[in-house]
Coordinates of C-alpha atoms in Angstrom, one line a residue:
M1 CA 3.1 -28.5 24.8
A2 CA -0.1 -29.0 22.8
F3 CA -1.6 -26.4 21.3
S4 CA -5.2 -26.3 20.6
V5 CA -6.7 -24.4 17.7
H6 CA -9.2 -23.0 19.9
A7 CA -6.7 -21.2 21.9
Q8 CA -5.6 -19.3 18.8
K9 CA -6.9 -16.0 18.1
L10 CA -9.7 -16.2 15.7
P11 CA -10.0 -13.5 13.0
N12 CA -12.9 -11.0 13.1
V13 CA -15.0 -11.5 9.9
M14 CA -17.8 -9.1 9.2
I15 CA -20.5 -10.6 6.6
L16 CA -22.3 -7.8 4.8
A17 CA -25.3 -9.6 3.2
T18 CA -26.9 -7.8 0.0
G19 CA -29.3 -10.7 -1.1
G20 CA -29.2 -12.9 -3.9
T21 CA -30.0 -16.6 -4.5
I22 CA -27.6 -17.3 -1.6
A23 CA -30.5 -15.8 0.6
G24 CA -33.1 -17.4 -1.8
T25 CA -35.8 -19.7 -1.3
G26 CA -37.8 -22.3 -3.3
A27 CA -41.3 -24.0 -3.2
T28 CA -39.5 -27.3 -2.7
S29 CA -36.4 -29.1 -2.0
T30 CA -36.0 -29.9 -5.7
T31 CA -36.6 -26.2 -6.5
T32 CA -33.2 -24.7 -8.3
V33 CA -34.9 -22.5 -10.9
G34 CA -38.0 -20.4 -10.5
Y35 CA -37.1 -19.6 -6.9
T36 CA -37.4 -16.2 -5.0
A37 CA -34.2 -14.3 -4.2
A38 CA -33.1 -12.4 -1.6
T39 CA -35.7 -13.9 1.3
V40 CA -33.2 -15.1 4.0
G41 CA -31.4 -12.7 6.2
V42 CA -28.1 -12.5 7.1
Q43 CA -28.4 -13.8 11.0
Q44 CA -30.4 -16.7 9.4
L45 CA -27.4 -17.6 6.8
I46 CA -24.8 -17.1 9.7
N47 CA -27.0 -19.7 11.7
A48 CA -26.9 -22.1 9.2
V49 CA -23.6 -22.3 9.1
P50 CA -22.8 -23.1 12.8
E51 CA -19.2 -24.2 11.8
L52 CA -18.2 -20.7 11.1
G53 CA -17.5 -20.3 14.8
K54 CA -14.6 -22.5 14.6
I55 CA -12.9 -20.4 11.9
A56 CA -13.7 -16.9 12.9
N57 CA -15.4 -14.3 15.0
V58 CA -18.2 -13.6 12.5
T59 CA -20.9 -10.7 13.0
G60 CA -23.2 -10.0 10.3
E61 CA -25.0 -6.5 8.6
Q62 CA -28.0 -6.4 6.4
V63 CA -26.8 -3.8 3.6
F64 CA -29.6 -4.6 1.0
Q65 CA -31.8 -7.5 0.4
I66 CA -32.3 -7.2 -3.2
A67 CA -31.8 -9.7 -6.4
S68 CA -28.2 -8.6 -7.8
E69 CA -29.9 -7.9 -11.4
S70 CA -31.2 -4.8 -9.7
M71 CA -27.9 -3.6 -8.4
T72 CA -27.4 0.1 -9.0
N73 CA -24.5 2.5 -9.0
E74 CA -26.1 4.0 -5.9
H75 CA -25.7 0.4 -4.2
W76 CA -21.9 0.4 -5.1
L77 CA -21.1 3.5 -3.6
T78 CA -23.2 2.7 -0.5
L79 CA -21.5 -0.7 -0.2
G80 CA -18.0 0.5 -1.2
K81 CA -18.0 3.1 1.8
R82 CA -19.5 1.1 4.3
V83 CA -16.6 -1.4 3.2
N84 CA -13.9 1.2 4.0
T85 CA -15.2 2.3 7.1
L86 CA -15.3 -1.2 8.6
L87 CA -11.8 -2.0 7.1
A88 CA -10.3 1.1 8.8
Q89 CA -11.5 -0.5 12.1
P90 CA -8.8 -2.4 13.9
N91 CA -11.2 -4.9 15.0
V92 CA -12.2 -6.0 11.8
D93 CA -9.8 -8.4 10.0
G94 CA -11.6 -9.4 6.5
I95 CA -15.1 -8.8 5.0
V96 CA -17.2 -11.4 3.3
I97 CA -20.0 -10.1 1.1
T98 CA -22.9 -12.5 0.2
H99 CA -24.4 -11.3 -3.1
G100 CA -26.4 -12.6 -6.2
T101 CA -24.4 -14.2 -8.9
D102 CA -25.9 -12.2 -11.9
T103 CA -23.9 -9.1 -11.1
L104 CA -21.4 -10.5 -8.7
E105 CA -18.3 -10.1 -10.9
E106 CA -19.4 -6.3 -11.2
T107 CA -19.8 -5.5 -7.9
A108 CA -16.3 -7.4 -7.1
Y109 CA -14.6 -5.2 -9.8
F110 CA -16.2 -2.1 -8.3
L111 CA -14.7 -2.8 -5.0
N112 CA -11.2 -3.9 -6.5
L113 CA -10.9 -0.3 -7.8
V114 CA -12.2 1.7 -4.9
V115 CA -11.6 -0.7 -1.5
K116 CA -8.7 1.3 0.3
S117 CA -7.4 -1.4 2.6
R118 CA -5.0 -4.8 2.0
K119 CA -7.6 -6.4 4.3
P120 CA -9.2 -9.3 2.3
V121 CA -12.7 -8.6 1.0
V122 CA -14.4 -11.7 -0.6
L123 CA -17.8 -12.1 -2.6
V124 CA -19.7 -15.1 -2.4
G125 CA -22.8 -16.2 -3.9
A126 CA -24.6 -19.4 -4.7
M127 CA -26.1 -21.0 -7.7
R128 CA -28.8 -22.7 -5.5
P129 CA -31.4 -21.3 -3.4
S130 CA -30.9 -22.3 0.4
T131 CA -33.8 -24.7 0.4
A132 CA -32.5 -27.1 -2.4
L133 CA -31.4 -30.2 -1.6
S134 CA -28.1 -29.1 -3.6
A135 CA -27.9 -25.9 -1.9
D136 CA -24.3 -24.8 -2.4
G137 CA -24.4 -21.6 -0.2
P138 CA -23.4 -22.9 3.0
I139 CA -20.3 -24.4 2.0
N140 CA -19.6 -21.5 -0.4
L141 CA -20.1 -19.1 2.6
Y142 CA -17.8 -21.1 4.8
N143 CA -14.9 -21.1 2.2
A144 CA -15.4 -17.2 1.7
V145 CA -15.0 -16.7 5.6
L146 CA -11.9 -19.0 5.6
I147 CA -10.6 -16.8 3.1
A148 CA -11.3 -13.8 4.7
G149 CA -9.8 -14.7 7.9
S150 CA -6.6 -16.2 6.3
Q151 CA -3.2 -14.1 6.2
D152 CA -2.5 -15.5 2.9
A153 CA -5.3 -13.1 1.4
I154 CA -3.8 -10.1 2.7
G155 CA -3.1 -7.7 -0.5
K156 CA -4.1 -10.0 -2.9
G157 CA -7.2 -7.7 -3.9
V158 CA -10.9 -8.3 -3.8
L159 CA -11.5 -11.9 -4.2
V160 CA -14.6 -14.4 -5.3
A161 CA -15.4 -17.4 -3.7
L162 CA -17.6 -20.1 -5.3
G163 CA -17.2 -24.0 -6.0
D164 CA -14.1 -24.3 -3.8
Q165 CA -12.1 -22.1 -5.9
I166 CA -10.7 -18.7 -5.5
H167 CA -11.0 -16.1 -8.4
S168 CA -9.6 -12.7 -9.0
A169 CA -12.3 -9.8 -8.9
R170 CA -10.9 -8.2 -12.2
D171 CA -11.0 -11.6 -14.3
V172 CA -13.6 -13.8 -13.1
T173 CA -17.0 -14.1 -15.0
K174 CA -20.3 -15.8 -14.8
A175 CA -19.9 -18.4 -17.8
N176 CA -23.2 -20.4 -17.0
T177 CA -26.9 -19.7 -16.5
S178 CA -27.6 -22.3 -13.7
T179 CA -24.9 -24.5 -13.0
P180 CA -23.1 -24.8 -9.8
D181 CA -19.7 -24.1 -11.7
A182 CA -21.0 -21.3 -13.3
F183 CA -18.0 -18.9 -12.6
K184 CA -14.8 -19.2 -14.5
T185 CA -11.6 -17.2 -15.3
A186 CA -11.1 -19.0 -18.6
E187 CA -7.9 -18.2 -19.9
L188 CA -6.1 -16.4 -17.1
G189 CA -7.2 -18.8 -14.5
M190 CA -8.2 -18.9 -11.1
M191 CA -6.1 -18.0 -8.0
G192 CA -6.2 -20.8 -6.1
Y193 CA -8.6 -23.3 -4.2
V194 CA -10.0 -23.9 -0.7
Q195 CA -9.1 -27.4 0.4
G196 CA -9.6 -28.5 4.3
P197 CA -9.0 -25.6 6.6
K198 CA -6.9 -23.6 4.3
A199 CA -6.8 -21.2 1.3
H200 CA -4.3 -22.1 -1.3
F201 CA -3.0 -19.6 -3.8
Y202 CA -1.3 -20.1 -6.7
R203 CA -1.3 -17.2 -8.7
I204 CA -1.7 -13.5 -8.3
S205 CA -3.3 -10.4 -10.4
T206 CA -0.8 -8.2 -11.4
R207 CA -2.8 -5.2 -12.2
K208 CA -3.1 -2.5 -9.4
H209 CA -6.0 -2.6 -7.1
T210 CA -7.7 -1.9 -3.8
A211 CA -4.9 0.5 -1.6
D212 CA -3.1 0.9 -4.8
T213 CA -5.5 2.7 -7.0
E214 CA -6.2 6.5 -7.7
F215 CA -10.0 6.3 -7.3
D216 CA -11.4 7.7 -4.0
I217 CA -15.5 7.5 -3.5
S218 CA -15.4 9.0 -0.2
S219 CA -17.2 12.0 -1.6
L220 CA -18.9 10.7 -4.5
A221 CA -22.9 10.9 -4.5
A222 CA -23.1 9.5 -8.1
L223 CA -21.3 8.1 -11.0
P224 CA -21.1 9.4 -14.6
Q225 CA -23.8 7.4 -17.0
V226 CA -21.9 5.1 -19.0
D227 CA -23.9 2.7 -21.2
I228 CA -23.2 -0.6 -23.2
V229 CA -24.1 -1.0 -27.0
Y230 CA -24.0 -4.3 -28.1
G231 CA -22.5 -5.5 -31.4
Y232 CA -24.4 -7.7 -34.2
A233 CA -25.0 -8.7 -37.5
N234 CA -27.1 -6.2 -39.1
M235 CA -26.6 -3.6 -36.3
N236 CA -27.9 0.0 -36.3
S237 CA -27.5 3.0 -34.3
V238 CA -30.9 3.2 -32.7
A239 CA -29.6 2.1 -29.4
L240 CA -26.4 4.3 -29.2
N241 CA -28.2 7.7 -30.4
A242 CA -30.8 6.7 -27.5
F243 CA -28.2 6.4 -24.7
I244 CA -26.6 9.6 -25.8
A245 CA -29.8 11.3 -26.1
A246 CA -30.5 10.2 -22.5
G247 CA -27.4 11.9 -21.2
A248 CA -24.7 9.1 -21.5
K249 CA -21.3 10.6 -20.7
G250 CA -19.5 7.5 -22.0
I251 CA -20.4 4.6 -24.3
I252 CA -18.9 0.9 -24.2
H253 CA -19.1 -0.4 -27.7
A254 CA -19.3 -4.6 -27.0
G255 CA -18.3 -4.9 -30.6
T256 CA -18.0 -8.3 -32.4
G257 CA -14.5 -9.9 -32.8
D258 CA -11.8 -7.6 -31.7
G259 CA -14.4 -4.9 -31.4
S260 CA -15.0 -4.3 -35.1
L261 CA -17.1 -1.3 -35.7
A262 CA -20.0 -2.0 -38.2
A263 CA -20.4 0.2 -41.2
K264 CA -23.8 1.5 -40.2
V265 CA -22.6 2.4 -36.7
K266 CA -19.3 3.8 -37.0
P267 CA -20.0 7.2 -38.1
D268 CA -22.6 8.0 -35.2
L269 CA -20.0 6.9 -33.0
V270 CA -17.5 9.2 -34.4
A271 CA -20.0 11.8 -34.2
A272 CA -20.8 11.2 -30.8
R273 CA -17.2 11.5 -29.8
K274 CA -16.7 14.7 -31.7
K275 CA -19.4 15.9 -29.4
G276 CA -17.7 15.1 -26.3
T277 CA -18.9 11.4 -25.4
I278 CA -16.1 9.0 -24.3
I279 CA -15.9 5.6 -26.7
V280 CA -14.6 2.8 -25.4
R281 CA -14.2 -0.3 -27.7
A282 CA -14.6 -3.7 -25.9
S283 CA -15.7 -7.1 -27.4
R284 CA -18.8 -9.1 -26.8
V285 CA -16.4 -12.2 -27.2
G286 CA -15.2 -12.5 -23.6
Q287 CA -11.6 -13.2 -23.6
G288 CA -8.6 -11.6 -25.2
I289 CA -6.9 -8.4 -25.5
L290 CA -8.7 -5.6 -27.4
A291 CA -6.1 -4.3 -30.0
R292 CA -5.5 -1.0 -29.9
N293 CA -5.3 0.7 -33.6
G294 CA -6.6 -2.9 -34.7
E295 CA -10.2 -3.2 -36.0
A296 CA -10.3 0.8 -35.9
N297 CA -7.7 3.6 -36.1
D298 CA -8.2 4.4 -32.4
D299 CA -5.4 7.1 -32.4
E300 CA -7.0 9.2 -35.0
L301 CA -10.9 8.8 -33.6
D302 CA -9.5 9.2 -30.0
F303 CA -11.2 6.3 -29.0
V304 CA -9.9 4.3 -25.8
V305 CA -9.7 0.2 -25.8
S306 CA -10.6 -2.0 -23.2
D307 CA -7.7 -4.3 -23.1
T308 CA -8.9 -7.6 -21.7
L309 CA -11.9 -6.3 -19.5
N310 CA -15.1 -7.5 -20.7
P311 CA -18.1 -4.8 -21.6
Q312 CA -19.4 -4.7 -18.5
K313 CA -16.3 -4.4 -16.3
A314 CA -15.0 -1.7 -18.9
R315 CA -18.1 0.2 -18.0
I316 CA -17.1 0.2 -14.3
L317 CA -13.8 1.3 -14.6
L318 CA -14.7 4.1 -17.3
M319 CA -17.3 5.4 -14.8
L320 CA -14.5 5.7 -12.2
A321 CA -11.8 7.1 -14.5
M322 CA -14.2 9.8 -15.5
T323 CA -14.4 11.0 -12.1
K324 CA -10.9 11.8 -12.4
T325 CA -10.5 12.9 -15.8
S326 CA -12.0 13.2 -19.6
N327 CA -8.5 13.0 -21.3
T328 CA -8.4 10.0 -23.5
K329 CA -4.8 9.3 -23.1
E330 CA -5.0 9.5 -19.6
L331 CA -8.2 7.0 -19.7
Q332 CA -6.2 4.7 -21.8
R333 CA -3.4 4.7 -19.6
M334 CA -6.0 3.7 -16.8
F335 CA -7.4 1.0 -19.0
Y336 CA -3.7 -0.8 -19.2
T337 CA -3.2 0.0 -15.3
Y338 CA -6.5 -1.8 -14.1

């Protein structure tokens, strides 16, 4: 007997909107830079892609309406709690979060650590505003809803969908300021593609995520202050000492190369650790494993290394890890686990 796709039960997908370029508008149809982000509401986004109704029962909620460079820890906690509340409902099969691209990878990794469900969560953005001739938001949103409603996406952690590609929240990064193919998982590789009416997966992340993590934000009202100190030639300790004076409980040192410590800065990092500040060595390079006891004697200095996490993601893991412990051996275990 013939079986119509319309007779199949469509998944229920919730779209949580936070703003960003995908909800942005420009002065003209050729304005692809210098536009205004976060001006279009969630229902307008949904209405612009009527094809969504063929692949899912879609509902929308406006959580925030901001440009993502203004995303804060408080926004993350609010969003994470809302996601967990929705995913606990039996009538929600997956969630799509529309988001500005500037900090999309950070929000995705935060959720990858705190979402307590195996149901799909997909972050999506756009590199061109909704009014541009080359607007990529509508197809990206369509693909994200398709992934969020896919049985194949269950248990794969928080995902990022742009440019017909599927990426792991842990490994993806924004690698170009303005082109539509800005999101890359450079060395480890993306997880798959969206082609036609299906999400195709070719690899999975081996690091623990979502329902398998030890982090619980349900009762958290704030996260510990962790700041990033960037390494460069002729570096000094002004930023480091300012962050510590302002109350930083942890510092991510985004060093040159393999997380090298400049001679002018190392003594102040050592002193900060002795006074209780957690120091994590990361790299500004963006790819590769940060070698423990490589460019510094981490065991002797009681430092932590970031493994393959970039500085901005190392900051997120350290904040959450410090809600559990300040023991550096335990913190290092977490960096090798997530």
